[in-house]
PDB file of C-alpha atoms and ligand atoms in Angstrom:
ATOM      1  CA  UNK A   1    -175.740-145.346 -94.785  1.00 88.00           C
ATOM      2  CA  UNK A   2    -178.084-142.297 -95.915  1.00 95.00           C
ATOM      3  CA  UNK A   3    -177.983-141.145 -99.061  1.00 98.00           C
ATOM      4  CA  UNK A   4    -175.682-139.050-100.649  1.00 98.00           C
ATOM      5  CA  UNK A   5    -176.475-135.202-101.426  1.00 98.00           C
ATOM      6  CA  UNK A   6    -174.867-133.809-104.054  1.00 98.00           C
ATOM      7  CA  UNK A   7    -174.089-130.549-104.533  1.00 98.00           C
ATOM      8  CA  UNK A   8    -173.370-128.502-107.487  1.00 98.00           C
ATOM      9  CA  UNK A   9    -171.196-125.628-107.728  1.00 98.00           C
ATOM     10  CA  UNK A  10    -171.726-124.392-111.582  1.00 98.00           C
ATOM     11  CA  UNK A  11    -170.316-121.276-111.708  1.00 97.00           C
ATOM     12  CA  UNK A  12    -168.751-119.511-108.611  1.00 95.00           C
ATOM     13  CA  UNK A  13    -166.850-116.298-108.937  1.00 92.00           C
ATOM     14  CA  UNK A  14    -163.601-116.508-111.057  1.00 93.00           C
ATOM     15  CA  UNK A  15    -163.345-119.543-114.314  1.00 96.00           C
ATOM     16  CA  UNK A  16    -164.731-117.395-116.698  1.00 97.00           C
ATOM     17  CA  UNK A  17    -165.265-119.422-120.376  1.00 97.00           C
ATOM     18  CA  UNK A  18    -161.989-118.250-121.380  1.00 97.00           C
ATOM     19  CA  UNK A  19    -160.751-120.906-118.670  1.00 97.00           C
ATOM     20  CA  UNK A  20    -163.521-123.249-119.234  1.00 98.00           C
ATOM     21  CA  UNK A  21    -165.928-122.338-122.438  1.00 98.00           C
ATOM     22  CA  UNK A  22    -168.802-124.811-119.939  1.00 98.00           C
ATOM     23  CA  UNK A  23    -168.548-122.741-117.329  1.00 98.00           C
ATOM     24  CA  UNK A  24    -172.505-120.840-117.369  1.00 98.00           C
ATOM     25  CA  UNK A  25    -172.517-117.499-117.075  1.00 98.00           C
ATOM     26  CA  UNK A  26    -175.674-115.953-118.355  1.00 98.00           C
ATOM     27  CA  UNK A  27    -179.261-116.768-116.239  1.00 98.00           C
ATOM     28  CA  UNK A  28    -180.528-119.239-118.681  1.00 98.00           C
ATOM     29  CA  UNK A  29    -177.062-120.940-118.971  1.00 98.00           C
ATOM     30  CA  UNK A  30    -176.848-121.342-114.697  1.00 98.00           C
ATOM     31  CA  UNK A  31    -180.756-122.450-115.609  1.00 98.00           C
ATOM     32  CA  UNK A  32    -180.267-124.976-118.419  1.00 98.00           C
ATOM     33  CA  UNK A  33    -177.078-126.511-116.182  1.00 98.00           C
ATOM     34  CA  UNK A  34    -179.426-126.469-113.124  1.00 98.00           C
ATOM     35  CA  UNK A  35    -181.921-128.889-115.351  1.00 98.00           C
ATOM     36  CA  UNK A  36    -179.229-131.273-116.217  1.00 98.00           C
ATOM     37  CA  UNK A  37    -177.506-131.520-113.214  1.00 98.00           C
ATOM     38  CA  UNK A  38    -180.349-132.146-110.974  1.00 98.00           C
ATOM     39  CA  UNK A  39    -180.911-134.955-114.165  1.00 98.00           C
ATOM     40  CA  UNK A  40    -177.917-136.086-113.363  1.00 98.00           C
ATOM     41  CA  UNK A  41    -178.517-136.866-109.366  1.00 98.00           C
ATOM     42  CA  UNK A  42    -177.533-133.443-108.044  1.00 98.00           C
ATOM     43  CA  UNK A  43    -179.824-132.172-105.322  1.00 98.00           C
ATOM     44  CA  UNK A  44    -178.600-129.058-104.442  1.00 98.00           C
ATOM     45  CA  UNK A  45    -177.877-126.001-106.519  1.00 98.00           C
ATOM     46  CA  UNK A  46    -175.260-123.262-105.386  1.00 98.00           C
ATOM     47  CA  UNK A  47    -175.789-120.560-106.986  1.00 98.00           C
ATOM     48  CA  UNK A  48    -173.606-117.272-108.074  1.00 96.00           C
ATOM     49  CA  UNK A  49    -174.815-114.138-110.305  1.00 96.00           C
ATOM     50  CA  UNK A  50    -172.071-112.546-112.962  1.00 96.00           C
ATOM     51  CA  UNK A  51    -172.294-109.618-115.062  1.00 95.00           C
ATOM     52  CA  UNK A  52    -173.466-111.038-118.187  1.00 95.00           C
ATOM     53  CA  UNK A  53    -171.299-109.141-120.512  1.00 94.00           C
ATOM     54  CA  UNK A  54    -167.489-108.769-118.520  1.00 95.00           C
ATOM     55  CA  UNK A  55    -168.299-111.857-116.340  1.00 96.00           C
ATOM     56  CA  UNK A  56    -166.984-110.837-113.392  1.00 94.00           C
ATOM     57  CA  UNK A  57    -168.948-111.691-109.779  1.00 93.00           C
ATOM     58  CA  UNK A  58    -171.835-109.422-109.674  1.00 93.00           C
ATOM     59  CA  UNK A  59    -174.406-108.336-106.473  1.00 92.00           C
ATOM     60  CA  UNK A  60    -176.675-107.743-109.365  1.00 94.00           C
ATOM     61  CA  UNK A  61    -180.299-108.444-107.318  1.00 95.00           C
ATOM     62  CA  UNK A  62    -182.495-108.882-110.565  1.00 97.00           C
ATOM     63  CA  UNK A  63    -179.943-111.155-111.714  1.00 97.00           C
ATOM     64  CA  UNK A  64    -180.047-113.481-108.868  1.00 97.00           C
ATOM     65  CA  UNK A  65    -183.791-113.138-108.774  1.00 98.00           C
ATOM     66  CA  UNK A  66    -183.789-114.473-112.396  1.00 98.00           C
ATOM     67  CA  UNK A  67    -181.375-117.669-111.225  1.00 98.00           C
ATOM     68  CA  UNK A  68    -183.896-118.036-108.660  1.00 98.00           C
ATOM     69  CA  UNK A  69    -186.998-117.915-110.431  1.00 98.00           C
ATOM     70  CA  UNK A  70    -185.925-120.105-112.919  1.00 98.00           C
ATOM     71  CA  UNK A  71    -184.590-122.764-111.189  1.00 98.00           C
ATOM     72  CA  UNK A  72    -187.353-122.985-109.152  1.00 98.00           C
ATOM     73  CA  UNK A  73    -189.897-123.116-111.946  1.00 98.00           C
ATOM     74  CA  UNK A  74    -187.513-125.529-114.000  1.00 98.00           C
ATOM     75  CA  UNK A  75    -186.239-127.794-111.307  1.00 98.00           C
ATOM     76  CA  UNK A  76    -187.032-129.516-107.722  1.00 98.00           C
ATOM     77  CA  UNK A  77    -183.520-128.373-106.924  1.00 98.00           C
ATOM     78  CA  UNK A  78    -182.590-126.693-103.456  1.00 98.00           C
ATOM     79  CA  UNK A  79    -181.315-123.555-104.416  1.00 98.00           C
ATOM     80  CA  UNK A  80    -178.501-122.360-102.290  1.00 98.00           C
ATOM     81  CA  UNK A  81    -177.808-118.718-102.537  1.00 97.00           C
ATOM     82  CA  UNK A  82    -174.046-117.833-101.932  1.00 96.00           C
ATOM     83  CA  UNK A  83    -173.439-114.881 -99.861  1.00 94.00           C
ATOM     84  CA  UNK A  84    -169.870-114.812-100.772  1.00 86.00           C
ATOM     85  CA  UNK A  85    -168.470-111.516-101.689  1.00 75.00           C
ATOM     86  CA  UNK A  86    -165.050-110.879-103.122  1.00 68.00           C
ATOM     87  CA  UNK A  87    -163.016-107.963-101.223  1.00 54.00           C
ATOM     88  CA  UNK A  88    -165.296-104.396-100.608  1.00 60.00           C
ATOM     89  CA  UNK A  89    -168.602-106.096-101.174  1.00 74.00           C
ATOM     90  CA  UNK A  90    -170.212-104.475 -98.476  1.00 84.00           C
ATOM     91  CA  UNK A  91    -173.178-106.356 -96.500  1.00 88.00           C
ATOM     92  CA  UNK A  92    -176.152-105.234 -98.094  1.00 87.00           C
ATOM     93  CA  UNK A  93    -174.713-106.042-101.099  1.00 87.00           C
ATOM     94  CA  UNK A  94    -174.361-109.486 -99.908  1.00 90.00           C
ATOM     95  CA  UNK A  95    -177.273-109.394 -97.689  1.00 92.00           C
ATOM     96  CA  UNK A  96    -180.447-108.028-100.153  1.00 93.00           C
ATOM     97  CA  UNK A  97    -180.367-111.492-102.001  1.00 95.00           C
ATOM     98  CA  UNK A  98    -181.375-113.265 -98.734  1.00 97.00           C
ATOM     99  CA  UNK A  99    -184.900-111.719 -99.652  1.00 97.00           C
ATOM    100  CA  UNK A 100    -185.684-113.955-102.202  1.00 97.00           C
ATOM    101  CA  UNK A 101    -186.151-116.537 -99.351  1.00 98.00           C
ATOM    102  CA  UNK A 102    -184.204-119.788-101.288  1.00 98.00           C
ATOM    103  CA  UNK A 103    -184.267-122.485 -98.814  1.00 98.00           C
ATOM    104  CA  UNK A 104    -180.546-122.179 -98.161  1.00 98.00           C
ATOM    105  CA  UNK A 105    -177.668-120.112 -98.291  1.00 97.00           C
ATOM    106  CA  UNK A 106    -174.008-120.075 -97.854  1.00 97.00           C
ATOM    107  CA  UNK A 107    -172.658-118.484 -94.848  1.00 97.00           C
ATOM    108  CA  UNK A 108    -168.823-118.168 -94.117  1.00 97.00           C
ATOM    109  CA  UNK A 109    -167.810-117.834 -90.679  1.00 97.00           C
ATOM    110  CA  UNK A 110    -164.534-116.087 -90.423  1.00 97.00           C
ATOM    111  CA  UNK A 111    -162.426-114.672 -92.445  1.00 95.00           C
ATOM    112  CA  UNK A 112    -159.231-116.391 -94.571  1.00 94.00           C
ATOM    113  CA  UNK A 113    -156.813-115.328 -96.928  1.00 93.00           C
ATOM    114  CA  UNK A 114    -157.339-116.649-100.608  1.00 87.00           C
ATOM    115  CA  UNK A 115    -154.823-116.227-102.853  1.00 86.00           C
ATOM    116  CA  UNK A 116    -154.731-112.995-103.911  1.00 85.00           C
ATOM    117  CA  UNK A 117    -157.305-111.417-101.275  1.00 86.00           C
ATOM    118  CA  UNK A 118    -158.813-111.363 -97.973  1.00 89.00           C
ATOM    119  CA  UNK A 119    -161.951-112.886 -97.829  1.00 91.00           C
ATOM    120  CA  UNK A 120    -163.268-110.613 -95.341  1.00 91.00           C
ATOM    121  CA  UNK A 121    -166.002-111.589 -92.932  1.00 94.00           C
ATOM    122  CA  UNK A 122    -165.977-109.905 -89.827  1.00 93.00           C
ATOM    123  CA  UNK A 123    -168.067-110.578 -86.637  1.00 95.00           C
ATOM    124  CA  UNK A 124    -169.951-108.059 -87.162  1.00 94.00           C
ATOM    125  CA  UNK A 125    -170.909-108.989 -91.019  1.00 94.00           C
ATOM    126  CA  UNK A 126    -171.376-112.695 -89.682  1.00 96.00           C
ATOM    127  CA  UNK A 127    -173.501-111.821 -87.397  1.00 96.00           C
ATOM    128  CA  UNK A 128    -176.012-109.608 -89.521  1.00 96.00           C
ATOM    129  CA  UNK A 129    -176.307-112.406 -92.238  1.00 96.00           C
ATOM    130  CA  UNK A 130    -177.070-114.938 -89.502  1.00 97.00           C
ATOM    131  CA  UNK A 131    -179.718-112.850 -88.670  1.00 97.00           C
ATOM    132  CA  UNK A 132    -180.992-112.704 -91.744  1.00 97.00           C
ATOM    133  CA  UNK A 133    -181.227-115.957 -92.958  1.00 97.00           C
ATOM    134  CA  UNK A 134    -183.230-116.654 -89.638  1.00 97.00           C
ATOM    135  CA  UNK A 135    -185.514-113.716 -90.568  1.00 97.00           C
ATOM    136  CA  UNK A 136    -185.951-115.175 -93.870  1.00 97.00           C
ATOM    137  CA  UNK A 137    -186.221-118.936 -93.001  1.00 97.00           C
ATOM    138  CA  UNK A 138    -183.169-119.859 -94.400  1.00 98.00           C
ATOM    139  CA  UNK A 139    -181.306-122.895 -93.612  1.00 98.00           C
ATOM    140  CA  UNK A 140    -176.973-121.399 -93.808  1.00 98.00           C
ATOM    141  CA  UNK A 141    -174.690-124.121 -95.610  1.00 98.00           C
ATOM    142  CA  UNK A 142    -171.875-123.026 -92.973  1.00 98.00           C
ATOM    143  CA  UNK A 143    -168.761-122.855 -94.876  1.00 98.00           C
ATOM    144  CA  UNK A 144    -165.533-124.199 -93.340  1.00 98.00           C
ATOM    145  CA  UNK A 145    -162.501-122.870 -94.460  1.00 97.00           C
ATOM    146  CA  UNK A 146    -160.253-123.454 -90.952  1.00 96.00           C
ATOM    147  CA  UNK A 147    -161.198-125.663 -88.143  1.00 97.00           C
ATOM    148  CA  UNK A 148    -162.032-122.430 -86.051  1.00 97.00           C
ATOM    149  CA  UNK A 149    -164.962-121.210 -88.149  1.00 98.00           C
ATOM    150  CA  UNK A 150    -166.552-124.498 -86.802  1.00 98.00           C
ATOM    151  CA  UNK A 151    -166.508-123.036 -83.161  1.00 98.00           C
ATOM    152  CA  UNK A 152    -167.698-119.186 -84.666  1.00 98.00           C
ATOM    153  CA  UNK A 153    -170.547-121.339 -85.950  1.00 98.00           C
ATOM    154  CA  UNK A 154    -171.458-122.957 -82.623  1.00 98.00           C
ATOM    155  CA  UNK A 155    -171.311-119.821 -80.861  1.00 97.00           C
ATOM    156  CA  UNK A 156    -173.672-118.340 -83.387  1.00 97.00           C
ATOM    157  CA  UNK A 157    -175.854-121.122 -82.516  1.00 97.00           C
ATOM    158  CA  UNK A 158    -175.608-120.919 -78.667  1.00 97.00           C
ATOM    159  CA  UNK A 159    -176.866-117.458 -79.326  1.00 96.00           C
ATOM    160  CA  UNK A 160    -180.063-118.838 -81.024  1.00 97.00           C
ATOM    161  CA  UNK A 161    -179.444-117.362 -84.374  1.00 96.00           C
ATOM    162  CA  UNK A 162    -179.142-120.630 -85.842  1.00 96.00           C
ATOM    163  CA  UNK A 163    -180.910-123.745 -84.945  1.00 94.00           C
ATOM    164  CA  UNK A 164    -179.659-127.648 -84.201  1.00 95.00           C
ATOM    165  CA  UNK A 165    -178.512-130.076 -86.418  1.00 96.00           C
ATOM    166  CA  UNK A 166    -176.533-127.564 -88.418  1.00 98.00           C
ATOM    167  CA  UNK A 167    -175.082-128.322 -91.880  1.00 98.00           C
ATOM    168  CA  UNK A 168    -171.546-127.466 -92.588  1.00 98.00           C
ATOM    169  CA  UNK A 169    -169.429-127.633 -96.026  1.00 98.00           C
ATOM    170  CA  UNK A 170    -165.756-128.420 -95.456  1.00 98.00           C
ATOM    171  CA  UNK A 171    -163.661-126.415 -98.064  1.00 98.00           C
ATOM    172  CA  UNK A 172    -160.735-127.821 -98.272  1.00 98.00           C
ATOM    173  CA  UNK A 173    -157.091-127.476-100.671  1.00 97.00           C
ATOM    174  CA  UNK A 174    -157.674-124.066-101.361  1.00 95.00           C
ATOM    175  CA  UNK A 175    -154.275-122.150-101.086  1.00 93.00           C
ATOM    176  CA  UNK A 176    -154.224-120.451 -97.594  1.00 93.00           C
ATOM    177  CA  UNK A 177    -157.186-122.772 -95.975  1.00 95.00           C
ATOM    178  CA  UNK A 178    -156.966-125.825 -94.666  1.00 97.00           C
ATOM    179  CA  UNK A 179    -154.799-128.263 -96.742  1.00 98.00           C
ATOM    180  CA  UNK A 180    -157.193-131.436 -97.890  1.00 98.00           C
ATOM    181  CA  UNK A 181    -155.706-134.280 -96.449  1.00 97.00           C
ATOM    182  CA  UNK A 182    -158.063-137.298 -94.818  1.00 97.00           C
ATOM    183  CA  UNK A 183    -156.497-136.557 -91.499  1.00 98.00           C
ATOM    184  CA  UNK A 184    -157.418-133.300 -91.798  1.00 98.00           C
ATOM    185  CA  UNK A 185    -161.235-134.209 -93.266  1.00 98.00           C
ATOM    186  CA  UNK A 186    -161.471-136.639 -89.917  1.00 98.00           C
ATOM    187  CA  UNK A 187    -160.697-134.200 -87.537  1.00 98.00           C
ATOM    188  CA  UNK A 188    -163.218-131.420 -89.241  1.00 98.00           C
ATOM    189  CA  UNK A 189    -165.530-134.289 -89.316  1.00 98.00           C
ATOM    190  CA  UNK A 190    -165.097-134.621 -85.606  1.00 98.00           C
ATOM    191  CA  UNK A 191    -165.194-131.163 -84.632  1.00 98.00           C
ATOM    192  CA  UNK A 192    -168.618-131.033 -85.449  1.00 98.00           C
ATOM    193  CA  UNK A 193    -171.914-131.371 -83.176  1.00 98.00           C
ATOM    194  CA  UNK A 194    -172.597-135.520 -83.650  1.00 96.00           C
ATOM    195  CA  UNK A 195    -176.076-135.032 -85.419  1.00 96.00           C
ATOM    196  CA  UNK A 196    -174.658-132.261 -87.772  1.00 98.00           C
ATOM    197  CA  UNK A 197    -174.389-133.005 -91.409  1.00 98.00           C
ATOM    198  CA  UNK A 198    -171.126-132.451 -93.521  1.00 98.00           C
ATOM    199  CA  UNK A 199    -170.133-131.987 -97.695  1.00 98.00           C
ATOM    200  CA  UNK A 200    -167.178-131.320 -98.560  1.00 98.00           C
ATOM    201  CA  UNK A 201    -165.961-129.000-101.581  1.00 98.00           C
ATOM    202  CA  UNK A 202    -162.158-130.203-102.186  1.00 98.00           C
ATOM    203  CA  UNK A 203    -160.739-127.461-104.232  1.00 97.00           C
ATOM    204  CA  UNK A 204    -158.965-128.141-107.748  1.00 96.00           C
ATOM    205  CA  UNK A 205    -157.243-131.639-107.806  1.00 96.00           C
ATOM    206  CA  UNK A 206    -158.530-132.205-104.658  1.00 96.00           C
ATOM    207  CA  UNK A 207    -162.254-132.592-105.610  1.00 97.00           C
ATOM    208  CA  UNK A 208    -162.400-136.153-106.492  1.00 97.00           C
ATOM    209  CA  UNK A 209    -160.477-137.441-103.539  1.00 97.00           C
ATOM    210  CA  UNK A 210    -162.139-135.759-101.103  1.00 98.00           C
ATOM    211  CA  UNK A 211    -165.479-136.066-102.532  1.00 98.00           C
ATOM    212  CA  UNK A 212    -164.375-139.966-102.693  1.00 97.00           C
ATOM    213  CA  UNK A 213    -163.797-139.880 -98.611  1.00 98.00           C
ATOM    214  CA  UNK A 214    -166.959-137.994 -97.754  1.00 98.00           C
ATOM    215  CA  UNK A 215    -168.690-140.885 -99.527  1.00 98.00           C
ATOM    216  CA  UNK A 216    -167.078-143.615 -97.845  1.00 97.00           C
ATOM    217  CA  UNK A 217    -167.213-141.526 -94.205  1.00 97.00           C
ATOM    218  CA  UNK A 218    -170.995-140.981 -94.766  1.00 97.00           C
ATOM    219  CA  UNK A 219    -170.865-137.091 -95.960  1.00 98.00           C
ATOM    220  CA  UNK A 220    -171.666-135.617 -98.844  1.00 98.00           C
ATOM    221  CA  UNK A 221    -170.100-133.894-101.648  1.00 98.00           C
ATOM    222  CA  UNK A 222    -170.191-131.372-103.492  1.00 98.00           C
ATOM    223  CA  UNK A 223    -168.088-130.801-107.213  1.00 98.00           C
ATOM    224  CA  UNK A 224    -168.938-128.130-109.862  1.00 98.00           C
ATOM    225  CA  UNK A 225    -166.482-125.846-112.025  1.00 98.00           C
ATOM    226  CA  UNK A 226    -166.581-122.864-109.251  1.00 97.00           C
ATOM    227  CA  UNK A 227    -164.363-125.456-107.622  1.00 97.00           C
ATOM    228  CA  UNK A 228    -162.276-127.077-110.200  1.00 97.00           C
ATOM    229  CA  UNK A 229    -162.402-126.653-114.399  1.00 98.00           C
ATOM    230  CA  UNK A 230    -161.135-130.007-114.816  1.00 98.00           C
ATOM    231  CA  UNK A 231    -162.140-133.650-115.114  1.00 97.00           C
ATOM    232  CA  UNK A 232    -158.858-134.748-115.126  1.00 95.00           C
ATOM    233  CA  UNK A 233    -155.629-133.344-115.754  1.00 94.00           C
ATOM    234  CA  UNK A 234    -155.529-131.565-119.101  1.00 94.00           C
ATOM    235  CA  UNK A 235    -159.042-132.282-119.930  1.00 97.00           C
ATOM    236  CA  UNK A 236    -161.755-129.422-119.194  1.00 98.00           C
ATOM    237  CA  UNK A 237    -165.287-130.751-117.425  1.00 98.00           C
ATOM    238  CA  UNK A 238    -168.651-129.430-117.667  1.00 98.00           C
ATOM    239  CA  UNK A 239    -170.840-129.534-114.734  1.00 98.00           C
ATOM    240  CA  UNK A 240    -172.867-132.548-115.730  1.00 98.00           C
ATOM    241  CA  UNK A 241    -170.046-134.794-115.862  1.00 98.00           C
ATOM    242  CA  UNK A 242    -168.641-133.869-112.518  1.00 98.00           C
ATOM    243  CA  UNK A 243    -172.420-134.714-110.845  1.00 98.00           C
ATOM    244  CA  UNK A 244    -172.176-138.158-113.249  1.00 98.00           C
ATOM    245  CA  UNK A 245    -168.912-139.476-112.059  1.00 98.00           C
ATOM    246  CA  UNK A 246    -169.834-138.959-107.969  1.00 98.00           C
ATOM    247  CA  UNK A 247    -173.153-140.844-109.213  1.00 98.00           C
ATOM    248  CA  UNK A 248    -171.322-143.614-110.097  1.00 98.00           C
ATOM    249  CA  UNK A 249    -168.268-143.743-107.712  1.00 97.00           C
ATOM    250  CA  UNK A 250    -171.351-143.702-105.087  1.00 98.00           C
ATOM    251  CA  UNK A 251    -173.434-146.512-106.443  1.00 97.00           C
ATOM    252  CA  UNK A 252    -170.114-148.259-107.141  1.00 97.00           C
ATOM    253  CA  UNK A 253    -169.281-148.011-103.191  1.00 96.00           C
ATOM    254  CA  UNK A 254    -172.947-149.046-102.859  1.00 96.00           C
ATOM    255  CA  UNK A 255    -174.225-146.005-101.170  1.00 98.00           C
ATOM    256  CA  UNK A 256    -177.273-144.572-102.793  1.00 98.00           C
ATOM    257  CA  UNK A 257    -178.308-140.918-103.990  1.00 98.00           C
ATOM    258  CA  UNK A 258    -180.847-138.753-102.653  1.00 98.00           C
ATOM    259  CA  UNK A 259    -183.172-137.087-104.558  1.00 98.00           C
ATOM    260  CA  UNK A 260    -184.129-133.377-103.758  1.00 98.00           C
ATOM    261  CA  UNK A 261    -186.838-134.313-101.653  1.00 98.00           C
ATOM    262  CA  UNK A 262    -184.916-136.518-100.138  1.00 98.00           C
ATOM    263  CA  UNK A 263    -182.410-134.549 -99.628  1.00 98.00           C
ATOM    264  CA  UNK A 264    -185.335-131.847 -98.019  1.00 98.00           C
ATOM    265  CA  UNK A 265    -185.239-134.445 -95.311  1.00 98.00           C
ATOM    266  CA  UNK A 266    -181.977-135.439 -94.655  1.00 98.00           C
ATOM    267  CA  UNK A 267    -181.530-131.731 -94.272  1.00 98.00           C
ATOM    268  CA  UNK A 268    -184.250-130.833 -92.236  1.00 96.00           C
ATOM    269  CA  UNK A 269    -185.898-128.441 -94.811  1.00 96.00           C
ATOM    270  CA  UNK A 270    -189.289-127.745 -94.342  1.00 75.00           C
TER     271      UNK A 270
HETATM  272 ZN1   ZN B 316    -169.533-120.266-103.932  1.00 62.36          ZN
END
């Protein structure tokens, strides 16, 4: 089977270190946890920006741009800029980090409602980011949160704003997405173009099981504290832990890990 890509998801939008004191906040923190996760066996960074002081998400360019320079200069990492926005962050807001050309990016193809909010994506918003990361180079992580943002994608890419195999990230057990079951993870699975590749990014409890079927269906996975706080129940994770324990359920279930290069390839970087 090919390797296994991990992905880390450090920081996200809402633990703050009142939830989880691990939980990097600050440029050199998302840095330092970049360095030890891709020590770990993580390949792929995705990457956030907060206010440094309040916490809270931020569109803050110069902040990205300092994730982004120093991850590059301190790691081999793909860096994966998230174009997520919480509600009213308009598109050039979400769009003006796409200039700092990381090799991928996260791209959400429809809209869903998260627990408190719409995440908002219209067609039209879709459709300008596409555009952009094809200006830019950019491979789009596209992220799944309901079985039809898998057909949005494939229209995109019968347009020719995004080119064959495609890489999608399954999101799954988040409260008003799709619910993470294995039947559920098949059928996404299936949905997709054959020579597509797939992670998947369980939410909360959810994180280890699913990451545990993506490595036994041939996917990949992805864990970090934007998705869940915990290790187990009760007991708070850091980042580095969450990339160790993948590393070894993998090599348990004999499948190896892919380095970023690797990765690069699997991926068809260039
Ligand atoms: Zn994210």
């Amino acid at each position: 089977m090919e390797k296994l890509i991990i992905t880390i998801a450090p920081t996200g939008s809402i633990p703050t270190k009142k939830n989880n004191p691990n939980v990097p906040i600050k440029p050199d923190e998302i840095i330092q946890t970049g360095i030890l996760c891709e020590k770990a066996g993580a390949s792929i960074i995705h990457v956030h920006a907060r206010d440094p002081v309040d916490e809270t998400a931020s569109t803050d360019f110069q902040i990205f741009k300092e994730i982004y320079q120093g991850l590059s200069r301190e790691t081999n990492l793909i860096i994966q800029i998230s174009t997520g926005g919480r509600a009213g962050m308009e598109y050039e807001k979400r769009s003006e980090r796409l200039s700092l050309k990381p090799e991928m990016a996260s791209l959400t193809t429809g809209s869903v409602n998260f627990p408190s909010f719409v995440y908002a994506n219209s067609p039209d918003l879709i459709h300008a980011l596409t555009k952009d990361m094809q200006t830019y180079g950019i491979k789009p992580e596209i992220e799944v949160f309901d079985v039809s943002m898998i057909q949005n994608a494939l229209d995109l890419a019968d347009q020719g704003l995004m080119r064959h195999p495609l890489h999608f990230d399954f999101v799954m057990g988040l409260k008003g997405a799709i619910p993470a079951t294995i039947e559920n993870l098949v059928y996404l699975k299936n949905t997709i173009p054959r020579e597509a590749t797939w992670t998947v990014a369980g939410i909360g409890a959810c994180q280890l099981p699913m990451c545990t079927h993506a490595i036994a269906m041939g996917g990949h996975a992805r864990v970090g504290l934007e998705d869940c706080i915990y290790f187990r129940k009760g007991e708070l994770a850091s980042n580095e832990q969450l990339v160790k324990r993948i590393v070894k359920m993998s090599n348990a279930m004999d499948r190896k890990i892919a380095s970023p290069d690797e990765a690069r390839k699997i991926l068809g970087l260039t």
